[in-house]
Amino acid sequence: MIFVPYHLDERLYGLEADLLAPPGDEVTADLPEGDIWARLAVLYDRVADRVAARVAAGDRPVVVSGDCTVSLGTVAGLQRAGVNPSVVWFDAHGDVQSPETTTSGYIGGMPLRLLVGHRPDLIADRLGLRPVPEERAVLVDARDLDPAEVEYLAGARLMRYDIEALEIPEGPLLVHVDLDVVDPREVPGVLFPVNGGPTGPAVVAAVDRLIATGRVVAMDVACTWRPDGGNAQRRGLITALTKGL
């Protein structure tokens, strides 16, 4: 497992203790002052190098972090290793906002949109990240969408599924799981909880189905969390999600 103990460009202390034990391969960086995209590019370039090295060694890396944008580094790393993945994105949110549509300015609401090619000047070009074709990306659950995200998805080739109806895209697979996809009664303490949603066992079963294809090349696990409880539940869920890799 590769640990990236950040929420965007904020270093998080205690991620390993809160989410996983024992700690694994940790990625940190001295980030430059100024532009957030430049700061993230430095960090994610290191993530990409680490992922590429693990894939070259024959591993299927699991990248654990404090937010979903780290997936940009994961995909860049897979591409550096010669793998062009499709993306299966489990999340309570759409993560398909853009700088032009966001009302909050929160970058953590944009990574899937950036992965499929929006505004490569922001960070993709800095990482050498090529866009994932929309038809090779699927969004699972996403029960909390902003109007701009609904509008985008209505015209996009990126498909959205309920967890029971998931259709698996072609090619090698990056599985991305934001732990807030699970009903917050089962996984307390996430920063952006959304009521409802699938159970933990349902998400694990869906991920197991993907792993059983033999096409999963890497996994992202993201959790924006409050350090005030729920650690055992989060650790248990991560262990269950990754047991097949």
Short mmCIF file of C-alpha atoms in Angstrom, two decimals:
data_model
loop_
_atom_site.label_atom_id
_atom_site.label_comp_id
_atom_site.label_asym_id
_atom_site.label_seq_id
_atom_site.Cartn_x
_atom_site.Cartn_y
_atom_site.Cartn_z
CA MET A 1 0.00 0.00 0.00
CA ILE A 2 1.08 3.54 -0.79
CA PHE A 3 0.07 6.20 1.74
CA VAL A 4 -0.39 9.82 0.69
CA PRO A 5 -1.15 11.63 3.98
CA TYR A 6 -2.70 14.76 2.54
CA HIS A 7 -6.04 16.44 2.05
CA LEU A 8 -5.25 18.34 -1.14
CA ASP A 9 -2.04 20.21 -0.21
CA GLU A 10 -2.57 19.97 3.56
CA ARG A 11 -0.35 17.45 5.29
CA LEU A 12 -2.40 15.20 7.55
CA TYR A 13 -0.78 13.70 10.60
CA GLY A 14 -2.13 10.43 11.91
CA LEU A 15 -3.55 9.11 8.63
CA GLU A 16 -1.87 5.76 9.10
CA ALA A 17 -3.14 5.37 12.66
CA ASP A 18 -6.62 6.53 11.76
CA LEU A 19 -7.06 4.47 8.63
CA LEU A 20 -4.61 1.61 8.47
CA ALA A 21 -2.06 -0.30 10.47
CA PRO A 22 0.76 -1.05 9.97
CA PRO A 23 1.90 1.93 7.90
CA GLY A 24 3.10 1.30 4.39
CA ASP A 25 5.04 3.14 1.71
CA GLU A 26 4.50 6.84 2.44
CA VAL A 27 4.70 9.64 -0.14
CA THR A 28 5.39 13.19 1.02
CA ALA A 29 6.92 16.23 -0.66
CA ASP A 30 8.22 19.70 0.05
CA LEU A 31 5.54 21.71 -1.71
CA PRO A 32 6.30 25.08 -3.30
CA GLU A 33 4.62 28.26 -2.19
CA GLY A 34 1.81 29.74 -4.24
CA ASP A 35 -0.47 28.16 -6.82
CA ILE A 36 -2.44 25.18 -5.53
CA TRP A 37 -2.18 23.34 -8.84
CA ALA A 38 1.60 23.66 -8.87
CA ARG A 39 1.72 22.36 -5.29
CA LEU A 40 -0.48 19.39 -6.11
CA ALA A 41 1.54 18.65 -9.25
CA VAL A 42 4.71 18.26 -7.18
CA LEU A 43 3.00 15.82 -4.81
CA TYR A 44 1.18 13.85 -7.48
CA ASP A 45 4.30 13.55 -9.62
CA ARG A 46 5.85 11.67 -6.70
CA VAL A 47 2.73 9.53 -6.35
CA ALA A 48 2.88 8.75 -10.08
CA ASP A 49 6.52 7.69 -9.87
CA ARG A 50 5.79 5.45 -6.88
CA VAL A 51 2.79 3.84 -8.59
CA ALA A 52 4.74 3.29 -11.82
CA ALA A 53 7.56 1.63 -9.90
CA ARG A 54 5.19 -0.71 -8.06
CA VAL A 55 3.43 -1.69 -11.31
CA ALA A 56 6.78 -2.31 -12.98
CA ALA A 57 7.63 -4.62 -10.07
CA GLY A 58 4.49 -6.64 -10.76
CA ASP A 59 2.38 -5.25 -7.93
CA ARG A 60 -1.17 -3.94 -7.91
CA PRO A 61 -0.76 -0.85 -5.74
CA VAL A 62 -3.39 0.46 -3.37
CA VAL A 63 -3.11 4.22 -2.85
CA VAL A 64 -4.67 5.43 0.42
CA SER A 65 -5.13 9.17 0.88
CA GLY A 66 -7.18 11.90 2.47
CA ASP A 67 -8.97 12.99 -0.73
CA CYS A 68 -9.95 11.86 -4.21
CA THR A 69 -7.67 14.12 -6.24
CA VAL A 70 -4.70 11.84 -5.56
CA SER A 71 -6.23 9.64 -8.27
CA LEU A 72 -4.66 12.02 -10.79
CA GLY A 73 -1.26 10.83 -9.65
CA THR A 74 -2.36 7.20 -9.62
CA VAL A 75 -3.58 7.29 -13.21
CA ALA A 76 -0.49 9.20 -14.34
CA GLY A 77 1.63 6.51 -12.70
CA LEU A 78 -0.25 3.70 -14.42
CA GLN A 79 0.22 5.44 -17.74
CA ARG A 80 3.94 5.88 -17.06
CA ALA A 81 4.08 2.11 -16.57
CA GLY A 82 2.42 1.57 -19.95
CA VAL A 83 -1.08 0.87 -18.61
CA ASN A 84 -4.06 2.88 -19.88
CA PRO A 85 -6.78 2.17 -17.34
CA SER A 86 -10.50 2.50 -17.36
CA VAL A 87 -11.84 4.00 -14.13
CA VAL A 88 -14.59 2.71 -11.85
CA TRP A 89 -15.37 5.53 -9.39
CA PHE A 90 -17.34 4.70 -6.22
CA ASP A 91 -18.39 7.93 -4.50
CA ALA A 92 -21.39 9.51 -2.82
CA HIS A 93 -20.58 12.64 -4.85
CA GLY A 94 -20.08 13.18 -8.56
CA ASP A 95 -16.60 14.71 -8.45
CA VAL A 96 -17.31 16.13 -11.92
CA GLN A 97 -17.38 19.80 -11.03
CA SER A 98 -15.02 22.16 -12.84
CA PRO A 99 -13.42 25.50 -12.01
CA GLU A 100 -16.08 27.07 -14.23
CA THR A 101 -19.07 25.45 -12.52
CA THR A 102 -18.09 25.04 -8.86
CA THR A 103 -19.81 27.32 -6.37
CA SER A 104 -17.55 26.31 -3.48
CA GLY A 105 -14.20 26.31 -5.25
CA TYR A 106 -13.42 22.93 -3.67
CA ILE A 107 -10.88 21.11 -5.84
CA GLY A 108 -11.83 17.79 -4.27
CA GLY A 109 -15.10 17.99 -6.21
CA MET A 110 -13.31 17.96 -9.59
CA PRO A 111 -10.95 14.97 -9.98
CA LEU A 112 -13.10 12.70 -12.14
CA ARG A 113 -13.85 15.58 -14.51
CA LEU A 114 -10.13 16.33 -14.75
CA LEU A 115 -9.29 12.67 -15.36
CA VAL A 116 -11.52 12.57 -18.45
CA GLY A 117 -9.78 15.56 -19.97
CA HIS A 118 -11.21 18.82 -18.67
CA ARG A 119 -8.74 21.70 -18.38
CA PRO A 120 -5.49 19.75 -18.83
CA ASP A 121 -3.59 23.00 -18.34
CA LEU A 122 -4.41 22.93 -14.61
CA ILE A 123 -2.46 19.80 -13.67
CA ALA A 124 -2.69 16.99 -16.26
CA ASP A 125 -0.13 18.60 -18.58
CA ARG A 126 2.27 19.00 -15.66
CA LEU A 127 2.00 15.27 -14.91
CA GLY A 128 2.01 14.04 -18.49
CA LEU A 129 -1.47 12.67 -17.73
CA ARG A 130 -3.46 11.67 -20.79
CA PRO A 131 -7.25 11.85 -20.55
CA VAL A 132 -9.24 8.73 -19.78
CA PRO A 133 -11.91 8.47 -22.51
CA GLU A 134 -15.32 9.27 -21.02
CA GLU A 135 -16.75 5.98 -22.22
CA ARG A 136 -14.10 4.16 -20.17
CA ALA A 137 -15.10 5.82 -16.91
CA VAL A 138 -18.09 4.88 -14.78
CA LEU A 139 -19.50 6.61 -11.70
CA VAL A 140 -21.06 4.39 -9.06
CA ASP A 141 -23.72 5.67 -6.62
CA ALA A 142 -23.12 9.48 -6.72
CA ARG A 143 -26.33 10.19 -4.84
CA ASP A 144 -25.39 13.81 -4.11
CA LEU A 145 -24.98 15.78 -7.34
CA ASP A 146 -24.97 19.53 -7.86
CA PRO A 147 -27.08 20.92 -10.74
CA ALA A 148 -23.97 21.56 -12.84
CA GLU A 149 -22.91 17.95 -12.38
CA VAL A 150 -26.36 16.68 -13.40
CA GLU A 151 -26.15 18.81 -16.54
CA TYR A 152 -22.67 17.57 -17.39
CA LEU A 153 -23.53 13.90 -16.88
CA ALA A 154 -26.66 14.24 -19.02
CA GLY A 155 -24.51 15.03 -22.04
CA ALA A 156 -21.42 12.97 -21.23
CA ARG A 157 -20.41 9.51 -22.37
CA LEU A 158 -19.30 8.83 -18.81
CA MET A 159 -21.88 6.42 -17.39
CA ARG A 160 -23.49 6.48 -13.95
CA TYR A 161 -24.76 3.34 -12.21
CA ASP A 162 -26.33 2.21 -8.99
CA ILE A 163 -24.10 -0.29 -7.30
CA GLU A 164 -26.38 -3.24 -8.10
CA ALA A 165 -26.47 -2.37 -11.80
CA LEU A 166 -22.76 -1.66 -12.33
CA GLU A 167 -21.53 -2.42 -15.83
CA ILE A 168 -17.79 -2.91 -16.01
CA PRO A 169 -15.89 -0.96 -18.68
CA GLU A 170 -13.35 -2.60 -20.96
CA GLY A 171 -9.62 -2.76 -20.40
CA PRO A 172 -7.45 -2.68 -17.29
CA LEU A 173 -9.22 -1.15 -14.31
CA LEU A 174 -8.42 1.46 -11.69
CA VAL A 175 -10.93 1.05 -8.87
CA HIS A 176 -11.44 4.25 -6.90
CA VAL A 177 -13.40 4.10 -3.64
CA ASP A 178 -14.26 7.14 -1.57
CA LEU A 179 -15.38 5.71 1.77
CA ASP A 180 -18.26 8.20 1.87
CA VAL A 181 -19.98 6.01 -0.73
CA VAL A 182 -21.03 3.80 2.20
CA ASP A 183 -24.01 4.81 4.32
CA PRO A 184 -22.56 7.12 7.02
CA ARG A 185 -24.27 5.13 9.77
CA GLU A 186 -21.75 2.39 9.03
CA VAL A 187 -18.69 4.60 8.48
CA PRO A 188 -18.95 7.59 10.81
CA GLY A 189 -16.65 10.58 10.81
CA VAL A 190 -16.34 11.30 7.08
CA LEU A 191 -16.15 15.01 6.32
CA PHE A 192 -18.89 15.10 3.68
CA PRO A 193 -21.43 12.43 4.67
CA VAL A 194 -24.45 11.76 2.46
CA ASN A 195 -27.37 9.88 3.97
CA GLY A 196 -28.50 6.68 2.37
CA GLY A 197 -26.28 4.77 0.05
CA PRO A 198 -25.12 1.16 -0.08
CA THR A 199 -23.92 -0.90 2.84
CA GLY A 200 -20.28 -1.65 3.37
CA PRO A 201 -20.74 -5.32 2.39
CA ALA A 202 -22.48 -4.24 -0.84
CA VAL A 203 -19.53 -2.04 -1.79
CA VAL A 204 -17.06 -4.78 -0.90
CA ALA A 205 -19.04 -7.27 -3.01
CA ALA A 206 -18.98 -4.89 -5.99
CA VAL A 207 -15.23 -4.39 -5.64
CA ASP A 208 -14.71 -8.14 -5.29
CA ARG A 209 -16.61 -8.58 -8.55
CA LEU A 210 -14.22 -6.18 -10.24
CA ILE A 211 -11.16 -7.90 -8.78
CA ALA A 212 -12.51 -11.26 -9.95
CA THR A 213 -12.22 -10.08 -13.57
CA GLY A 214 -8.44 -10.18 -13.18
CA ARG A 215 -8.26 -6.73 -14.78
CA VAL A 216 -7.81 -4.53 -11.69
CA VAL A 217 -4.35 -2.96 -11.91
CA ALA A 218 -4.60 -0.54 -8.97
CA MET A 219 -6.96 0.83 -6.37
CA ASP A 220 -7.45 4.25 -4.81
CA VAL A 221 -9.04 4.50 -1.37
CA ALA A 222 -9.89 8.02 -0.25
CA CYS A 223 -11.35 9.25 2.99
CA THR A 224 -11.88 12.88 3.95
CA TRP A 225 -12.48 12.28 7.63
CA ARG A 226 -12.83 13.95 10.97
CA PRO A 227 -10.43 12.58 13.58
CA ASP A 228 -13.16 12.10 16.15
CA GLY A 229 -14.14 8.48 15.94
CA GLY A 230 -14.97 5.81 13.41
CA ASN A 231 -11.38 4.68 12.95
CA ALA A 232 -12.12 1.02 13.53
CA GLN A 233 -14.93 1.05 10.99
CA ARG A 234 -12.75 2.75 8.38
CA ARG A 235 -9.85 0.37 8.95
CA GLY A 236 -12.15 -2.62 8.70
CA LEU A 237 -13.68 -1.40 5.48
CA ILE A 238 -10.31 -0.71 3.85
CA THR A 239 -9.08 -4.17 4.83
CA ALA A 240 -12.19 -5.77 3.33
CA LEU A 241 -11.96 -3.73 0.12
CA THR A 242 -8.34 -4.60 -0.54
CA LYS A 243 -8.17 -8.20 0.63
CA GLY A 244 -8.36 -9.55 -2.92
CA LEU A 245 -5.37 -7.62 -4.24
#
